[in-house]
Coordinates of C-alpha atoms in Angstrom, one line a residue:
Chain S
M1 CA 91.9 101.8 64.4
N2 CA 94.0 105.0 64.1
K3 CA 97.7 104.5 65.0
Q4 CA 97.9 107.2 67.6
L5 CA 94.8 105.9 69.4
E6 CA 96.0 102.4 69.1
S7 CA 99.2 103.2 70.9
F8 CA 97.4 105.3 73.5
I9 CA 95.0 102.4 74.2
S10 CA 97.6 99.7 74.3
A11 CA 99.9 101.6 76.7
N12 CA 97.1 102.9 79.0
K13 CA 95.0 99.7 79.0
R14 CA 98.0 97.8 80.2
R15 CA 98.5 100.2 83.0
I16 CA 94.8 100.0 84.1
D17 CA 94.8 96.2 83.9
E18 CA 97.8 96.3 86.2
V19 CA 96.7 98.9 88.8
L20 CA 93.0 97.9 89.0
P21 CA 93.4 94.6 90.8
Q22 CA 95.9 96.3 93.2
T23 CA 93.1 98.6 94.4
V24 CA 91.5 95.5 95.9
Q25 CA 94.4 93.1 96.4
N26 CA 96.0 95.3 99.0
L27 CA 93.0 95.5 101.3
S28 CA 92.4 93.3 104.3
M29 CA 89.1 91.4 103.8
P30 CA 87.8 87.8 103.8
A31 CA 89.4 85.7 101.1
A32 CA 86.0 84.8 99.6
L33 CA 85.1 88.5 99.1
K34 CA 88.5 89.3 97.6
E35 CA 88.3 86.4 95.2
S36 CA 84.9 87.3 93.9
M37 CA 85.9 91.0 93.5
L38 CA 89.1 90.1 91.7
Y39 CA 87.2 87.6 89.5
S40 CA 85.1 90.3 87.9
I41 CA 87.8 93.0 88.0
E42 CA 90.1 90.6 86.0
A43 CA 87.4 89.4 83.6
G44 CA 88.7 91.9 81.1
G45 CA 86.6 94.3 79.1
K46 CA 87.5 97.2 76.9
R47 CA 88.1 99.6 79.8
V48 CA 86.4 102.3 77.9
R49 CA 85.6 104.5 80.9
P50 CA 89.0 104.6 82.5
L51 CA 90.6 105.1 79.1
L52 CA 88.3 108.1 78.4
L53 CA 89.3 109.6 81.7
L54 CA 92.9 109.3 80.8
A55 CA 92.3 110.6 77.3
A56 CA 90.5 113.7 78.7
F57 CA 93.3 114.3 81.2
Q58 CA 96.0 113.9 78.5
S59 CA 94.3 116.6 76.5
Y60 CA 95.9 119.0 79.1
Q61 CA 98.8 117.1 80.8
E62 CA 101.0 114.1 80.6
S63 CA 99.6 111.1 82.6
R64 CA 100.3 110.8 86.3
D65 CA 99.7 108.0 88.9
N66 CA 96.8 109.7 90.6
V67 CA 94.9 109.8 87.3
V68 CA 95.2 106.1 86.8
Q69 CA 93.8 105.6 90.4
A70 CA 90.8 107.8 89.5
A71 CA 90.4 105.8 86.3
C72 CA 90.3 102.6 88.3
A73 CA 87.5 104.1 90.5
V74 CA 85.2 104.6 87.5
E75 CA 86.0 101.1 86.3
L76 CA 85.0 99.7 89.7
I77 CA 81.7 101.5 89.4
H78 CA 81.1 100.0 86.0
T79 CA 82.1 96.5 87.1
Y80 CA 79.8 96.6 90.2
S81 CA 76.9 97.7 88.0
L82 CA 77.5 94.7 85.7
I83 CA 77.7 92.3 88.6
H84 CA 74.4 93.6 90.0
D85 CA 72.7 93.8 86.5
D86 CA 73.6 90.2 85.8
L87 CA 71.9 88.9 89.0
P88 CA 68.9 86.5 88.5
A89 CA 66.6 89.2 89.9
M90 CA 67.7 91.6 87.2
D91 CA 68.9 90.4 83.7
D92 CA 69.6 86.9 84.9
D93 CA 72.7 86.5 82.7
D94 CA 75.0 83.4 83.0
Y95 CA 77.8 84.8 80.9
R96 CA 79.6 88.1 80.6
R97 CA 82.5 88.8 78.3
G98 CA 82.5 85.0 77.5
K99 CA 83.0 84.0 81.2
L100 CA 80.5 82.9 83.8
T101 CA 79.0 85.8 85.6
N102 CA 80.0 86.5 89.2
H103 CA 76.9 85.0 90.9
K104 CA 77.2 81.8 88.8
V105 CA 80.7 81.3 90.3
Y106 CA 80.4 82.7 93.8
G107 CA 76.6 82.7 94.4
E108 CA 74.2 85.5 94.6
A109 CA 75.0 86.7 98.1
H110 CA 78.7 87.1 97.4
A111 CA 78.0 88.8 94.1
I112 CA 75.7 91.4 95.7
L113 CA 78.3 92.1 98.4
A114 CA 81.2 92.2 95.9
G115 CA 79.3 94.8 94.1
D116 CA 78.6 96.8 97.2
A117 CA 82.3 96.7 98.2
M118 CA 83.4 97.9 94.8
L119 CA 80.9 100.8 94.8
T120 CA 82.2 101.8 98.2
R121 CA 85.9 101.3 97.2
A122 CA 85.4 103.7 94.3
F123 CA 84.7 106.6 96.6
E124 CA 87.5 105.6 98.9
L125 CA 90.0 105.6 95.9
L126 CA 88.9 109.2 95.0
A127 CA 89.2 110.4 98.6
E128 CA 92.7 108.8 98.8
L129 CA 94.0 110.2 95.5
P130 CA 97.6 111.3 95.9
D131 CA 98.8 114.7 94.7
T132 CA 95.2 116.0 94.5
S133 CA 93.7 118.9 96.3
D134 CA 90.8 118.3 98.7
H135 CA 88.7 120.6 96.5
S136 CA 89.3 118.4 93.4
K137 CA 88.6 115.3 95.4
V138 CA 85.2 116.7 96.6
M139 CA 84.3 117.8 93.0
L140 CA 85.1 114.3 91.7
I141 CA 83.1 112.6 94.4
L142 CA 80.1 114.9 93.8
E143 CA 80.3 114.2 90.1
L144 CA 80.6 110.5 90.6
S145 CA 77.8 110.2 93.1
R146 CA 75.5 112.1 90.8
A147 CA 76.5 110.1 87.7
A148 CA 76.2 106.7 89.5
G149 CA 73.3 107.2 91.8
A150 CA 69.5 107.6 91.7
E151 CA 69.6 110.5 89.3
G152 CA 72.1 108.8 87.1
M153 CA 73.1 105.2 86.4
V154 CA 70.9 103.4 89.1
G155 CA 67.9 105.6 88.1
G156 CA 68.5 104.7 84.5
Q157 CA 68.6 101.0 85.3
V158 CA 65.2 101.3 87.1
A159 CA 63.8 103.3 84.3
D160 CA 65.0 100.7 81.8
M161 CA 63.3 97.9 83.8
E162 CA 60.1 99.9 84.0
G163 CA 60.4 100.7 80.3
E164 CA 60.5 97.0 79.4
K165 CA 56.8 96.9 80.4
S166 CA 55.8 99.3 77.6
T167 CA 56.8 100.7 74.3
L168 CA 59.1 103.7 74.6
N169 CA 59.3 106.7 72.3
L170 CA 62.7 108.0 71.2
Q171 CA 62.8 110.7 73.9
E172 CA 62.1 108.2 76.7
L173 CA 64.7 105.8 75.3
E174 CA 67.3 108.6 75.1
S175 CA 66.6 109.7 78.7
I176 CA 67.2 106.1 79.9
H177 CA 70.5 105.8 78.0
H178 CA 71.7 109.2 79.2
R179 CA 71.3 108.0 82.8
K180 CA 72.2 104.3 82.4
T181 CA 75.3 104.7 80.2
G182 CA 75.9 108.4 79.4
D183 CA 76.3 109.8 82.9
L184 CA 79.1 107.5 83.8
L185 CA 80.9 108.0 80.5
G186 CA 80.3 111.7 81.1
F187 CA 81.8 111.4 84.5
S188 CA 84.9 109.8 83.1
I189 CA 85.4 112.6 80.7
I190 CA 84.8 115.4 83.1
A191 CA 86.9 113.7 85.8
G192 CA 89.9 113.8 83.5
G193 CA 89.3 117.5 83.0
I194 CA 88.9 118.2 86.8
L195 CA 92.2 116.4 87.5
A196 CA 94.0 118.2 84.8
G197 CA 92.8 121.6 86.1
A198 CA 91.0 122.3 82.8
P199 CA 89.4 125.8 82.6
E200 CA 85.7 126.1 83.6
E201 CA 84.5 126.6 80.0
D202 CA 86.2 123.3 79.0
L203 CA 84.5 121.4 81.8
S204 CA 81.1 122.2 80.3
K205 CA 82.3 121.3 76.8
L206 CA 83.7 118.0 78.3
R207 CA 80.3 117.3 79.9
A208 CA 78.5 117.9 76.6
F209 CA 81.1 115.8 74.8
G210 CA 80.5 113.0 77.3
R211 CA 76.7 113.1 76.8
E212 CA 77.1 112.8 73.0
L213 CA 79.6 110.1 73.3
G214 CA 77.3 108.2 75.6
L215 CA 74.6 108.1 72.9
V216 CA 77.2 107.1 70.3
F217 CA 78.1 104.2 72.6
Q218 CA 74.6 103.1 73.2
I219 CA 73.3 103.4 69.7
K220 CA 76.3 101.4 68.4
D221 CA 75.6 98.8 71.1
D222 CA 72.0 98.5 69.8
I223 CA 73.2 98.2 66.2
L224 CA 75.8 95.6 67.1
D225 CA 73.2 93.7 69.0
V226 CA 71.3 93.3 65.6
E227 CA 74.3 92.9 63.4
G228 CA 77.1 91.6 65.7
D229 CA 78.6 88.2 65.8
S230 CA 77.8 86.4 69.1
I231 CA 81.3 85.1 69.6
E232 CA 82.8 88.6 69.3
M233 CA 80.2 90.2 71.5
G234 CA 80.5 87.6 74.2
K235 CA 76.7 87.3 74.3
P236 CA 74.2 86.0 71.8
A237 CA 73.5 88.6 69.0
G238 CA 69.8 89.6 69.0
S239 CA 69.5 89.0 72.8
D240 CA 67.9 92.4 73.3
E241 CA 65.5 91.9 70.4
N242 CA 64.4 88.6 71.9
K243 CA 63.2 90.4 75.0
D244 CA 61.0 92.8 73.0
K245 CA 63.1 95.6 74.3
S246 CA 62.9 99.1 72.8
T247 CA 66.1 99.8 70.9
Y248 CA 67.3 102.4 68.3
P249 CA 67.0 100.0 65.4
K250 CA 63.5 99.1 66.4
L251 CA 62.4 102.7 66.8
L252 CA 64.3 104.2 63.8
S253 CA 65.0 101.1 61.6
L254 CA 68.6 100.0 61.2
E255 CA 69.4 102.7 58.6
G256 CA 67.8 105.4 60.8
A257 CA 69.8 104.2 63.8
K258 CA 73.0 104.4 61.8
E259 CA 72.2 108.0 60.7
K260 CA 71.6 108.9 64.3
L261 CA 74.9 107.3 65.3
S262 CA 76.7 109.5 62.7
W263 CA 74.9 112.6 63.8
H264 CA 75.9 112.2 67.5
A265 CA 79.4 111.3 66.6
E266 CA 79.8 114.5 64.6
K267 CA 78.3 116.5 67.5
A268 CA 80.8 114.9 69.9
K269 CA 83.7 115.7 67.7
E270 CA 82.5 119.3 67.4
Y271 CA 82.6 119.7 71.2
A272 CA 86.0 118.1 71.3
G273 CA 87.2 120.6 68.7
Q274 CA 86.1 123.5 70.9
L275 CA 88.4 122.5 73.8
N276 CA 91.4 124.6 74.8
G277 CA 93.3 121.4 75.3
K278 CA 94.4 118.9 72.6
S279 CA 91.4 117.0 71.2
E280 CA 93.0 114.4 68.9
I281 CA 92.7 111.4 71.2
L282 CA 89.1 112.2 72.2
T283 CA 88.1 112.7 68.6
E284 CA 89.7 109.4 67.6
F285 CA 87.9 107.8 70.5
V286 CA 84.5 108.8 69.1
E287 CA 85.4 107.2 65.8
Y288 CA 86.6 104.1 67.5
I289 CA 83.4 103.7 69.4
Q290 CA 81.4 104.5 66.4
H291 CA 83.1 101.9 64.2
R292 CA 83.9 99.2 66.7
T293 CA 82.8 95.7 65.7
K294 CA 82.3 94.3 69.2
Chain R
M1 CA 66.1 106.2 130.4
N2 CA 67.9 109.1 131.9
K3 CA 65.9 112.4 131.4
Q4 CA 68.8 114.3 129.7
L5 CA 69.2 111.5 127.1
E6 CA 65.5 111.2 126.7
S7 CA 65.1 114.8 125.7
F8 CA 68.2 114.6 123.5
I9 CA 66.9 111.6 121.7
S10 CA 63.3 112.9 121.3
A11 CA 64.4 116.3 119.9
N12 CA 67.1 114.9 117.6
K13 CA 65.2 111.8 116.4
R14 CA 62.4 114.0 115.3
R15 CA 64.8 116.1 113.3
I16 CA 66.4 113.0 111.6
D17 CA 63.0 111.5 110.8
E18 CA 62.1 114.8 109.1
V19 CA 65.3 115.4 107.2
L20 CA 66.1 111.8 106.1
P21 CA 63.3 111.4 103.6
Q22 CA 64.1 114.8 102.2
T23 CA 67.5 113.6 101.2
V24 CA 65.8 111.4 98.7
Q25 CA 62.5 113.2 98.1
N26 CA 64.1 116.1 96.3
L27 CA 66.0 114.0 93.8
S28 CA 64.8 113.5 90.3
M29 CA 64.4 109.7 89.7
P30 CA 61.9 107.1 88.6
A31 CA 58.9 107.0 90.9
A32 CA 59.3 103.3 91.5
L33 CA 62.8 103.8 92.8
K34 CA 61.9 106.7 95.0
E35 CA 59.0 104.8 96.5
S36 CA 61.1 101.8 97.4
M37 CA 63.9 104.0 98.9
L38 CA 61.4 106.0 100.9
Y39 CA 59.6 102.8 102.1
S40 CA 62.7 101.6 103.9
I41 CA 63.8 105.1 105.0
E42 CA 60.5 105.7 106.6
A43 CA 60.2 102.2 108.1
G44 CA 61.4 103.7 111.4
G45 CA 64.1 102.2 113.6
K46 CA 66.0 103.6 116.6
R47 CA 68.2 105.9 114.5
V48 CA 71.1 104.9 116.8
R49 CA 73.9 105.8 114.3
P50 CA 72.7 109.3 113.4
L51 CA 71.9 110.0 117.0
L52 CA 75.4 109.0 118.0
L53 CA 76.9 111.2 115.4
L54 CA 74.9 114.2 116.8
A55 CA 75.8 113.2 120.3
A56 CA 79.5 113.2 119.6
F57 CA 79.2 116.5 117.8
Q58 CA 77.3 118.1 120.7
S59 CA 80.1 117.1 123.0
Y60 CA 81.9 120.0 121.4
Q61 CA 79.3 122.3 119.8
E62 CA 75.6 123.1 119.5
S63 CA 73.9 121.2 116.7
R64 CA 74.0 122.6 113.1
D65 CA 72.2 121.7 109.9
N66 CA 75.2 120.2 108.2
V67 CA 75.6 117.8 111.1
V68 CA 72.0 116.5 110.6
Q69 CA 72.8 115.9 106.9
A70 CA 75.9 113.9 107.8
A71 CA 73.8 112.0 110.3
C72 CA 71.4 111.1 107.5
A73 CA 74.3 109.8 105.4
V74 CA 75.2 107.2 108.0
E75 CA 71.5 106.2 108.4
L76 CA 71.3 105.7 104.6
I77 CA 74.3 103.3 104.7
H78 CA 72.7 101.4 107.6
T79 CA 69.4 101.2 105.8
Y80 CA 70.9 100.1 102.5
S81 CA 72.8 97.3 104.4
L82 CA 69.5 96.1 105.9
I83 CA 67.8 96.0 102.5
H84 CA 70.6 93.9 101.0
D85 CA 71.0 91.7 104.1
D86 CA 67.3 90.9 104.0
L87 CA 67.4 89.6 100.4
P88 CA 66.5 86.0 99.7
A89 CA 70.1 85.3 98.7
M90 CA 71.3 86.6 102.1
D91 CA 69.2 86.3 105.3
D92 CA 65.9 85.8 103.4
D93 CA 63.9 87.8 105.9
D94 CA 60.2 88.7 105.2
Y95 CA 59.9 91.2 108.0
R96 CA 62.0 94.0 109.4
R97 CA 60.9 96.3 112.2
G98 CA 57.5 94.6 112.0
K99 CA 57.0 95.6 108.4
L100 CA 57.4 93.6 105.2
T101 CA 61.0 93.9 103.9
N102 CA 61.8 96.0 100.9
H103 CA 62.0 93.1 98.4
K104 CA 58.8 91.6 99.6
V105 CA 57.0 94.8 98.6
Y106 CA 59.0 96.0 95.6
G107 CA 60.7 92.8 94.3
E108 CA 64.3 91.9 94.5
A109 CA 65.6 94.0 91.6
H110 CA 64.2 97.2 93.0
A111 CA 65.5 96.3 96.5
I112 CA 69.0 95.8 95.2
L113 CA 68.9 99.0 93.3
A114 CA 67.3 101.0 96.1
G115 CA 70.2 99.8 98.3
D116 CA 72.8 100.8 95.6
A117 CA 71.2 104.2 95.3
M118 CA 71.2 104.8 99.1
L119 CA 74.9 103.8 99.3
T120 CA 75.8 106.2 96.5
R121 CA 73.6 109.0 97.9
A122 CA 75.4 108.8 101.3
F123 CA 78.7 109.8 99.7
E124 CA 76.9 112.6 97.8
L125 CA 75.4 114.0 101.0
L126 CA 78.9 114.1 102.6
A127 CA 80.4 115.8 99.5
E128 CA 77.5 118.3 99.5
L129 CA 77.7 119.2 103.2
P130 CA 77.1 122.9 103.7
D131 CA 79.4 125.0 105.9
T132 CA 82.0 122.3 105.9
S133 CA 85.6 122.5 104.6
D134 CA 86.7 120.3 101.7
H135 CA 89.3 118.8 104.1
S136 CA 86.6 117.7 106.6
K137 CA 84.5 116.3 103.7
V138 CA 87.4 114.2 102.4
M139 CA 88.1 113.0 105.9
L140 CA 84.5 112.0 106.4
I141 CA 84.3 110.2 103.1
L142 CA 87.5 108.3 103.8
E143 CA 86.3 107.2 107.2
L144 CA 82.9 106.2 105.8
S145 CA 84.3 104.3 102.9
R146 CA 86.6 102.3 105.2
A147 CA 83.9 101.6 107.7
A148 CA 81.3 100.6 105.2
G149 CA 83.4 98.7 102.6
A150 CA 85.4 95.5 102.2
E151 CA 87.5 96.2 105.2
G152 CA 84.5 97.1 107.3
M153 CA 80.8 96.4 107.1
V154 CA 80.7 94.5 103.8
G155 CA 83.7 92.4 104.8
G156 CA 82.1 91.7 108.1
Q157 CA 79.0 90.5 106.4
V158 CA 80.9 88.1 104.2
A159 CA 82.9 86.9 107.2
D160 CA 79.6 86.4 109.1
M161 CA 78.2 84.3 106.2
E162 CA 81.5 82.2 106.0
G163 CA 81.4 81.9 109.8
E164 CA 78.0 80.3 109.8
K165 CA 79.6 77.2 108.2
S166 CA 81.8 76.6 111.2
T167 CA 82.0 77.2 115.0
L168 CA 83.7 80.4 115.8
N169 CA 85.9 81.2 118.8
L170 CA 85.4 84.4 120.7
Q171 CA 88.2 86.3 118.8
E172 CA 86.7 85.4 115.4
L173 CA 83.2 86.4 116.6
E174 CA 84.6 89.7 117.9
S175 CA 86.4 90.4 114.7
I176 CA 83.2 89.9 112.7
H177 CA 81.2 92.2 115.0
H178 CA 83.9 94.9 114.9
R179 CA 83.5 95.0 111.1
K180 CA 79.8 94.2 110.7
T181 CA 78.5 96.6 113.3
G182 CA 81.3 98.3 115.2
D183 CA 82.9 100.1 112.3
L184 CA 79.8 102.0 111.2
L185 CA 79.0 102.9 114.8
G186 CA 82.6 104.0 115.1
F187 CA 82.2 106.1 112.0
S188 CA 79.2 107.8 113.5
I189 CA 81.1 108.8 116.6
I190 CA 84.2 110.0 114.8
A191 CA 82.3 111.8 112.2
G192 CA 80.7 113.9 114.9
G193 CA 84.1 114.7 116.2
I194 CA 85.5 115.6 112.8
L195 CA 82.6 117.9 112.1
A196 CA 83.0 119.6 115.5
G197 CA 86.7 120.1 114.9
A198 CA 87.6 118.0 117.9
P199 CA 91.3 117.9 118.8
E200 CA 93.4 115.0 117.2
E201 CA 93.7 113.2 120.6
D202 CA 90.0 113.2 121.0
L203 CA 89.5 111.7 117.6
S204 CA 91.4 108.6 118.6
K205 CA 89.5 108.4 121.9
L206 CA 86.2 108.7 120.0
R207 CA 87.4 105.9 117.7
A208 CA 88.1 103.7 120.7
F209 CA 84.8 104.6 122.3
G210 CA 83.0 103.7 119.1
R211 CA 84.7 100.3 119.0
E212 CA 83.7 99.5 122.6
L213 CA 80.2 100.8 122.0
G214 CA 79.9 98.5 118.9
L215 CA 80.6 95.5 121.1
V216 CA 78.1 96.6 123.7
F217 CA 75.5 97.0 121.0
Q218 CA 76.2 93.5 119.5
I219 CA 76.5 91.6 122.8
K220 CA 73.2 93.2 123.9
D221 CA 71.6 92.2 120.6
D222 CA 72.7 88.6 121.1
I223 CA 71.3 88.6 124.7
L224 CA 68.0 90.1 123.6
D225 CA 67.8 87.5 120.9
V226 CA 67.7 84.9 123.7
E227 CA 65.7 86.8 126.2
G228 CA 63.7 89.3 124.2
D229 CA 60.1 89.5 123.4
S230 CA 59.4 88.8 119.7
I231 CA 56.8 91.6 119.5
E232 CA 59.2 94.2 120.9
M233 CA 62.1 93.0 118.8
G234 CA 60.0 93.0 115.5
K235 CA 61.4 89.6 114.8
P236 CA 61.0 86.2 116.5
A237 CA 63.2 85.8 119.6
G238 CA 65.7 83.0 119.3
S239 CA 65.9 83.4 115.5
D240 CA 69.7 83.5 115.6
E241 CA 69.8 80.4 117.8
N242 CA 67.6 78.5 115.4
K243 CA 70.2 78.9 112.8
D244 CA 73.0 77.4 114.9
K245 CA 74.8 80.7 114.7
S246 CA 77.7 81.6 117.0
T247 CA 76.6 84.2 119.5
Y248 CA 78.0 85.5 122.8
P249 CA 75.5 83.7 125.0
K250 CA 76.4 80.5 123.2
L251 CA 80.2 80.9 123.6
L252 CA 80.1 82.4 127.1
S253 CA 76.8 81.3 128.6
L254 CA 74.1 84.0 129.2
E255 CA 75.8 85.0 132.4
G256 CA 79.2 85.3 130.8
A257 CA 77.7 87.4 128.0
K258 CA 76.2 89.8 130.5
E259 CA 79.5 90.2 132.3
K260 CA 81.3 90.9 129.0
L261 CA 78.5 93.4 128.2
S262 CA 79.2 95.3 131.5
W263 CA 83.0 95.2 130.9
H264 CA 82.8 96.8 127.5
A265 CA 80.2 99.3 128.7
E266 CA 82.6 100.4 131.4
K267 CA 85.5 100.6 129.0
A268 CA 83.4 102.8 126.6
K269 CA 82.5 105.1 129.5
E270 CA 86.1 105.3 130.5
Y271 CA 87.1 106.6 127.0
A272 CA 84.2 109.0 127.0
G273 CA 85.4 110.4 130.3
Q274 CA 88.8 111.1 128.8
L275 CA 87.5 113.5 126.1
N276 CA 88.1 117.2 126.2
G277 CA 84.5 117.8 125.2
K278 CA 81.4 117.1 127.3
S279 CA 80.8 113.4 127.7
E280 CA 77.4 113.1 129.5
I281 CA 75.3 112.2 126.5
L282 CA 77.8 109.7 125.1
T283 CA 78.0 108.1 128.6
E284 CA 74.3 107.9 128.9
F285 CA 74.1 106.4 125.4
V286 CA 76.2 103.6 126.5
E287 CA 73.9 102.9 129.4
Y288 CA 70.9 103.1 127.2
I289 CA 72.2 100.6 124.7
Q290 CA 73.4 98.4 127.5
H291 CA 70.0 98.3 129.2
R292 CA 67.6 98.5 126.3
T293 CA 64.8 96.0 126.1
K294 CA 64.4 95.9 122.3

């Protein structure tokens, strides 16, 4: 990994890992709920979405506390979606990031409710952002609700479940990934721009960048699922393939998927290069996601 | 039911029943998701929360379209909570309002996701409210997230589940009901005040009114569960008692519960009477909830 990105990630990931539990810790709620929320929040992960939000923000300004809080909101959404996806009624996964899934530890009811509470808390965090205009808060909440809801992530999850019943073509697969993964990554990027007061023309470039990055992320995920090492991945390699699921390597061959990965990575870097802000960290992020090994 | 309240409910309920499905109908999402969301949205119900929001608003101003949209947001939160509560991992209910529960028709995965999508959509509706200042939108979103999240409804639900394991005293039972039912009713009331631009002193009266009304609602629910007719209730009478659950009649005797119901109803009407706005509809609402037979 590039040195500049490495120091960006190490400094900012530490800050996210520190603030994220506080967004739940300080609330008054039943101990059982807090424990199950904190369990998943502290289960680790790459924190890609909050880091992207901070990276987009820092293309325009030095980091501030309200930005870390917004970054935690997007990670709460991501974490809730994992808890609900892992449930027996959905993917029925026992392990996530090498640890037992939430419902395996706390039971299904608590896992469902911990997810509901995180989703709700994310909107509260945005509405509570310090040093942020009401106008920016409303923009952020609009963007997040669209990215995370029926037209975005939740809709993508349903389309993905429906898609498992049939063979998808590339366009259908892409549409699912845009919603299931891309929209929330895209939100992270554009939220950084909104908070930094980026010019209107940059917001649409950031949106386009986020869309491409989402595909890079997903195609790489599919490739890793074929090639990856199950210990590094925290789940068995080939687990998607076992389920007869449509993936990029399956539709395009492994070589074709790799070519497509490079194409979207180039496209993302092109959009980053067109920003009025600095684009180094965003560009290096694309390469990091493109070349990651887990 | 009082004539004035009857005409208020009949006119406004019709409007809610008309607008509520549109808040989902017009979105682009997988057909399976839309169908399961609409199923629960159109399953009927008394629409108490949105009606209360409109009633509080109309204490100050004539109804407007943005207010109906906010009213739909609170009904979406209520509906999502019912879908998740009915799941096998929670209350495991097959029927709701005399119809099969969402997961019995669409399966658990779709029911979980339909709930997630409704919760998210509620915040989007508030952020999208027409003719509303950004400041009011942020206030509404803050109030809703607090009322519906870990410190409010979701926390109340967890406390309720934990409480089933032991015998509760009155204070514990009350605290659960405040969160599980009262906070969202309270939000409905205060949201009407915020949208109408009610004076600051009225907002705290509206909040207190909402808290009392929440107890009236819950105590009456417990009484109906002992006395009610299973056809009118849409669920078997005595179903809570069967589960050895703490209820007001159990802790206070049926007579004691009825006295407490009257006391909180009086208290609610007292707060309503202190408003600068008109209080007739709110007062009549208390009596309606206090005396309802289902």
